[in-house]
Coordinates of C-alpha atoms in Angstrom, one line a residue:
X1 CA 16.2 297.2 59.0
X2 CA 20.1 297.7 59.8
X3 CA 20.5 294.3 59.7
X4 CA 19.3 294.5 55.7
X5 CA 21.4 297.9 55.8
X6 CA 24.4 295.8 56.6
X7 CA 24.2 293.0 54.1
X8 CA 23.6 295.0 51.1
X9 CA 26.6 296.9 52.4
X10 CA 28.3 293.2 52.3
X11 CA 27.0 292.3 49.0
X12 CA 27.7 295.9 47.4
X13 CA 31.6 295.7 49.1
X14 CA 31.9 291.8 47.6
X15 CA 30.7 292.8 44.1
X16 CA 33.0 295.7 43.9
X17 CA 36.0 293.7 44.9
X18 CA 34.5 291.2 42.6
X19 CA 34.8 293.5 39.4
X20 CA 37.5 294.7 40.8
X21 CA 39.6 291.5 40.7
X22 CA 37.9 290.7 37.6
X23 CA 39.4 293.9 36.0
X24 CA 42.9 293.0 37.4
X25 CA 42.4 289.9 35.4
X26 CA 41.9 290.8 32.4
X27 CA 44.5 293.7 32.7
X28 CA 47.1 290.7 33.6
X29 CA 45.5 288.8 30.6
X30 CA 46.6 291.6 28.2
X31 CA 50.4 291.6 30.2
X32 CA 51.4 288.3 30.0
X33 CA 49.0 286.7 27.1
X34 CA 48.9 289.3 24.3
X35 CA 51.7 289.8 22.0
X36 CA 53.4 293.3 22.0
X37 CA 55.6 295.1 24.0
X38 CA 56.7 293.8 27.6
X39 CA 58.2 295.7 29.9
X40 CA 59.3 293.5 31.9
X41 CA 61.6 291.8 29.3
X42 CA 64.8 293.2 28.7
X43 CA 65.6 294.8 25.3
X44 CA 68.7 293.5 23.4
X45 CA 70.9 295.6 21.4
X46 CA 70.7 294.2 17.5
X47 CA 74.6 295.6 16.9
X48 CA 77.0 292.6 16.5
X49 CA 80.2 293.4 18.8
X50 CA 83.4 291.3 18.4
X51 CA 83.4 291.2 22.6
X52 CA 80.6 289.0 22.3
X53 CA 81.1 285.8 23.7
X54 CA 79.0 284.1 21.0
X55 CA 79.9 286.8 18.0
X56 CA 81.2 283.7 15.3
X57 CA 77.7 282.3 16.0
X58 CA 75.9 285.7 15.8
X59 CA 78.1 286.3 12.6
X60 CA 77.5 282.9 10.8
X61 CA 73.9 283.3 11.3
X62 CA 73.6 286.9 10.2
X63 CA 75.5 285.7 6.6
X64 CA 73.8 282.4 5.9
X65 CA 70.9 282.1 3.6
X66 CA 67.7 280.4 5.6
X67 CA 64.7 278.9 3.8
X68 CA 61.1 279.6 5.1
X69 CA 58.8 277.1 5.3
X70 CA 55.1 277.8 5.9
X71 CA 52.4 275.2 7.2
X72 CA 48.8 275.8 8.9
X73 CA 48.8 275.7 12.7
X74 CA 47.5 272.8 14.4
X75 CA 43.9 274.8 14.8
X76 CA 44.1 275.1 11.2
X77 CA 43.8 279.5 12.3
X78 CA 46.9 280.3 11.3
X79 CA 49.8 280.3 9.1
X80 CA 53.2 279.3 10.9
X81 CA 56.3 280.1 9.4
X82 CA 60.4 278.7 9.9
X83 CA 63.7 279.2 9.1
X84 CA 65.3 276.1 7.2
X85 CA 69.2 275.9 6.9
X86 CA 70.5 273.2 5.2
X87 CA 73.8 271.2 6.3
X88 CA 74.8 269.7 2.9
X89 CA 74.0 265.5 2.7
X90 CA 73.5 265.7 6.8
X91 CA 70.1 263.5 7.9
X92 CA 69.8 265.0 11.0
X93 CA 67.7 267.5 12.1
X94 CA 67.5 270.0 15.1
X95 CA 64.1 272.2 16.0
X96 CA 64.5 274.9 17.5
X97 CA 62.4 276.4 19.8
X98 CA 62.1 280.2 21.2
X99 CA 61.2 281.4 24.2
X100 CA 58.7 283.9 25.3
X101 CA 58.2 286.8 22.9
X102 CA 61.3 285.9 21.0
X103 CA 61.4 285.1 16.7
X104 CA 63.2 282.8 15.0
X105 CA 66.3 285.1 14.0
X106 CA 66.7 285.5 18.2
X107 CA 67.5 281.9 18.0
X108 CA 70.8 282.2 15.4
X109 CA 73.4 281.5 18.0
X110 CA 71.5 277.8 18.5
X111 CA 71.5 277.0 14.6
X112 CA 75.1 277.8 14.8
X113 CA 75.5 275.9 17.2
X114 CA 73.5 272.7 15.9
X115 CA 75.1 273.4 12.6
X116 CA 78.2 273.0 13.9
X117 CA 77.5 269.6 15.3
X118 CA 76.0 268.6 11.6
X119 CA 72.4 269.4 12.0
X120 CA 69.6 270.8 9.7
X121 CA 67.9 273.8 11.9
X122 CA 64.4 274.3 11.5
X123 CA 63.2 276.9 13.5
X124 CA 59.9 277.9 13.6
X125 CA 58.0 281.4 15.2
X126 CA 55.5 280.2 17.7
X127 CA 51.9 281.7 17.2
X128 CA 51.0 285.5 17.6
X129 CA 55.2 285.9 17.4
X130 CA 57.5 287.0 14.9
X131 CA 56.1 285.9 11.8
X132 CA 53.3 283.3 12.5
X133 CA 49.6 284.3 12.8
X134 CA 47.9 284.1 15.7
X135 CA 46.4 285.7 19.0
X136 CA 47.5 284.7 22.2
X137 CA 50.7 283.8 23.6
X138 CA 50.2 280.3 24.3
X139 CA 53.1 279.7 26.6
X140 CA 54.1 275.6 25.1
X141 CA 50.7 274.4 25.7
X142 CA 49.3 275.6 22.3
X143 CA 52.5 275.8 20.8
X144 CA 53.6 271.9 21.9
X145 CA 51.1 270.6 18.8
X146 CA 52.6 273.1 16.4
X147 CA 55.6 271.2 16.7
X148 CA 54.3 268.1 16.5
X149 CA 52.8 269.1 13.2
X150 CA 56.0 270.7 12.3
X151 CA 57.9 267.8 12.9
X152 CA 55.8 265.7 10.4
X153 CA 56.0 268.2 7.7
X154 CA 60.0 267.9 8.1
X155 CA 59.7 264.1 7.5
X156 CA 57.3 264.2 4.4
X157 CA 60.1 266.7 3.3
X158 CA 63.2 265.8 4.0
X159 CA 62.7 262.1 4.1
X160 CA 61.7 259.5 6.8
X161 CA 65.5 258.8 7.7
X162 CA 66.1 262.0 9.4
X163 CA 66.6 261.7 12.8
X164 CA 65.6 264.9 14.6
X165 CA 66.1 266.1 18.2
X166 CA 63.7 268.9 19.7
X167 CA 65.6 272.1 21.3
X168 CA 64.0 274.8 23.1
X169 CA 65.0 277.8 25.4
X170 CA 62.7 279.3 28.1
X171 CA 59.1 279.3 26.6
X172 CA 60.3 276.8 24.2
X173 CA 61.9 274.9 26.6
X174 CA 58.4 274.2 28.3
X175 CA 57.1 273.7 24.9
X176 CA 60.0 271.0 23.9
X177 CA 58.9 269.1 27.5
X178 CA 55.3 269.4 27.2
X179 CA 56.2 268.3 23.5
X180 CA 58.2 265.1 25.0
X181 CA 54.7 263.5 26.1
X182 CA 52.7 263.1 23.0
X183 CA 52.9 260.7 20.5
X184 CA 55.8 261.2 18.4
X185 CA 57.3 259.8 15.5
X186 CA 59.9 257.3 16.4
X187 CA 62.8 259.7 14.6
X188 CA 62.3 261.8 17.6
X189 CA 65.3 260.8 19.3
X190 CA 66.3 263.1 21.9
X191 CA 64.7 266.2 23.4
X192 CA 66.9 269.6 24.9
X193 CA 65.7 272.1 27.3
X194 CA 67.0 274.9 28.4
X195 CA 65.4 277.3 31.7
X196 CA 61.9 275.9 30.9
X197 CA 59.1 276.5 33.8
X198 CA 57.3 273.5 35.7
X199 CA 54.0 275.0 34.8
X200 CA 52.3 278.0 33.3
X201 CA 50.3 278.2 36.5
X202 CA 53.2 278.2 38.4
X203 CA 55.7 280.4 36.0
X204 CA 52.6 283.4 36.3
X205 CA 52.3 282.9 40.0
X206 CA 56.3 283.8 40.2
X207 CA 56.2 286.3 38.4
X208 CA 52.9 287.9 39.9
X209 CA 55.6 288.1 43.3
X210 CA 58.5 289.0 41.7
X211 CA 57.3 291.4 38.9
X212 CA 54.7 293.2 41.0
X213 CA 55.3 292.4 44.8
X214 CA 51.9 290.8 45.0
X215 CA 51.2 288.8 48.6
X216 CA 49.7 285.5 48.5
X217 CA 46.2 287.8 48.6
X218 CA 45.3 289.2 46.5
X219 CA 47.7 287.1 44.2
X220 CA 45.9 283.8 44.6
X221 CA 42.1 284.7 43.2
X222 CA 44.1 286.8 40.6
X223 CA 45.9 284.2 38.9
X224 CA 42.7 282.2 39.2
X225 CA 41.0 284.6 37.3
X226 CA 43.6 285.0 34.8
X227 CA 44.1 281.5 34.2
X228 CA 40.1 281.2 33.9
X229 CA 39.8 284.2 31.2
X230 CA 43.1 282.2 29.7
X231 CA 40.6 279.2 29.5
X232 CA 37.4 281.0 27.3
X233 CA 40.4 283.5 25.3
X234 CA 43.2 280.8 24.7
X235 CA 41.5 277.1 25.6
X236 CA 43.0 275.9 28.4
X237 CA 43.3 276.7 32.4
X238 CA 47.1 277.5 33.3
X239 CA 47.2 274.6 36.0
X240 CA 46.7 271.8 32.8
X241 CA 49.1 273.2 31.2
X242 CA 52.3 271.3 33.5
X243 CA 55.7 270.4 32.2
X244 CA 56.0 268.2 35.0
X245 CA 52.8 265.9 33.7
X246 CA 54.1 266.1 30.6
X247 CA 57.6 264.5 31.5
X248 CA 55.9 261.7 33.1
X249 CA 54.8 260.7 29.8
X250 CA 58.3 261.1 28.1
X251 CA 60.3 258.0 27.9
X252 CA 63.0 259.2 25.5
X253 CA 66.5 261.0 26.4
X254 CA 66.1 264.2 27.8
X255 CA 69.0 267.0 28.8
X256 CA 67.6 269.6 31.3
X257 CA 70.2 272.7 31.4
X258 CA 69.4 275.8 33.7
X259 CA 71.6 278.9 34.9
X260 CA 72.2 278.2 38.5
X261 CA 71.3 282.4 39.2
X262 CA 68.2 282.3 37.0
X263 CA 65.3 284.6 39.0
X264 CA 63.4 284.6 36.0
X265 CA 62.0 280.8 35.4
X266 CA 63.5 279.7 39.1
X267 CA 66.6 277.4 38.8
X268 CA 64.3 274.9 41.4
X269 CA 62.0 273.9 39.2
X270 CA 64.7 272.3 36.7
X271 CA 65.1 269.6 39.6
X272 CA 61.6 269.1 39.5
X273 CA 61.2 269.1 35.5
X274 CA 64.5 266.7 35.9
X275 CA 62.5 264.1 38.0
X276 CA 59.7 263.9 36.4
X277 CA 60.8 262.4 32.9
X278 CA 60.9 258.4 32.8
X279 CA 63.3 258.9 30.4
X280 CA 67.3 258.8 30.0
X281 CA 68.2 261.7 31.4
X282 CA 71.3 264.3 32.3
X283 CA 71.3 267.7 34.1
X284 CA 73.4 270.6 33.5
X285 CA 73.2 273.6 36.2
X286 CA 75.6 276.3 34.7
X287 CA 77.1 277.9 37.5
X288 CA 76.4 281.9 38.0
X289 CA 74.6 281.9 34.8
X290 CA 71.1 284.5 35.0
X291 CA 67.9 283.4 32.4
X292 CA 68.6 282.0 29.1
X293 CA 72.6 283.2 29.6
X294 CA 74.2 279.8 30.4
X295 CA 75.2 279.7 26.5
X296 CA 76.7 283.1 26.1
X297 CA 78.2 282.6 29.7
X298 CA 79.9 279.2 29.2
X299 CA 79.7 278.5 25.1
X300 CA 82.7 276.0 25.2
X301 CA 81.1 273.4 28.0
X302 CA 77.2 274.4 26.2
X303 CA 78.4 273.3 23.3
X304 CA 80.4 270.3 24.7
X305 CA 77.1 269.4 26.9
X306 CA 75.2 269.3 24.1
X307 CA 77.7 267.5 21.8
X308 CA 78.2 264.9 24.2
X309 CA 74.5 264.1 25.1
X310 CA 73.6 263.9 21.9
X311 CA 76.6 261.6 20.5
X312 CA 75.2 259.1 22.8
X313 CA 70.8 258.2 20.9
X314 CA 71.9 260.2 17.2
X315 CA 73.7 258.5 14.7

């Protein structure tokens, strides 16, 4: 009799831990997978200040007309949308790709910046941001056949001689790597990231220490659950969804850049992204630069970075 006593204790304890975790999951889910409002993500004021270290670029983006292009998402679910500017008789092309939570219009300081260098910009919102349809945040891994699909659009539009390179910045910087090992059209020529993560499995499990102190336990079966409620909500478990396996499939020129202080995506896992392309390659660690800041922190070597790299695979 106590020995029955004592296991449905057991069982009761496990399933109530069970639901439990279950619960946490689902409440991490909503955090870190459901567009709205983050916390965690630091608000930036909208006011154009000339103390800004990138306030011609802010300026020049603010003034100049964009075209919006519209296409169906690769799930044929929802309607993407981009910005389109023009550089007059150019046949290059840049697309530009934001990070997490971001729109298009957070991106004008980069199509200032490729403008500058004689690029086209397209610039598209991923899903479920700015103004694309969609659900869930899909961290690259969704968003890495948008582009692809993106990228053919630009061609039947503009014309088979462009010559495009992909650019991307945090969350789009994992989407422009995982991008890098599909099969892309061969006017693909170079790809750009900028602070992109290793992994989504491994971007969630620093931020699950970091954010909210978690130890390794309860932290491991969390993101476990997560990742499996990511799989039947979004598609995909957050351990398939690697930057790094990606890159081993790239074989085209690829500049990794990452701020040398960033606590956000850690500045360790650019070393690792950086090793695992089969590609041409370069590295650029910008020194004392925090997330996504290397370009307002050092815009003259950026810029020059970029310049250079590219001057060597685009015509």
């Amino acid at each position: 009799m106590k020995h029955k006593k004592l296991w449905l204790a057991l069982i009761t304890v496990v399933l109530v831990l069970g639901v439990a975790l279950v619960g946490a999951g689902y409440y991490f889910f909503q955090v870190a997978c459901v567009p709205g409002e983050k916390s965690f993500l630091s608000s930036e004021s909208k006011t154009i200040k000339k103390s800004d270290p990138l306030y011609r670029e802010k300026s020049w983006f603010k003034r100049t007309a964009k075209q919006k292009y519209r296409i169906k998402s690769a799930n044929h679910k929802y309607e993407l949308v981009a910005n389109y500017i023009p550089s007059a008789g150019s046949r290059k092309t840049a697309v530009i790709l934001p990070g997490y939570m971001d729109r298009k219009e957070d991106m004008g300081t980069y199509d200032a910046l490729f403008h500058e260098l004689g690029y086209n910009t397209l610039t598209p919102d991923p899903q479920a941001q700015g103004e694309s349809g969609g659900k869930y945040i899909g961290y690259g891994w969704v968003e890495k056949d948008d582009i692809k699909k993106w990228i053919d659009f630009l061609l039947q539009k503009t014309g088979r001689q462009q010559q495009i390179v992909v650019f991307g910045l945090s969350m789009g910087g994992a989407t422009t790597m995982m991008v890098g090992g599909l099969n892309l059209p061969q006017q693909v020529k170079a790809l750009i990231e900028d602070c992109g993560y290793t992994s989504v499995k491994d971007e969630i499990e620093h931020e699950a220490k970091e954010l909210y102190s978690l130890p390794l336990i309860p932290r491991f079966p969390l993101v476990e659950i997560l990742s499996g409620i990511n799989r039947l909500k979004v598609g995909y478990l957050m351990g398939d969804a690697s930057s790094i396996k990606q890159l081993q499939k790239n074989h085209r020129p690829m500049l990794f850049i990452h701020g040398s202080r960033d606590n956000f995506v850690p500045t360790t896992m650019v070393y690792q992204n950086y090793r695992a392309s089969k590609g041409p390659k370069e590295i650029w660690v910008a020194p004392g630069s925090k997330h996504a800041k290397s370009f307002a922190d050092h815009p003259k070597e950026y810029r020059k970075r970029i310049a250079t790299f590219l001057s060597k695979y685009l015509k």
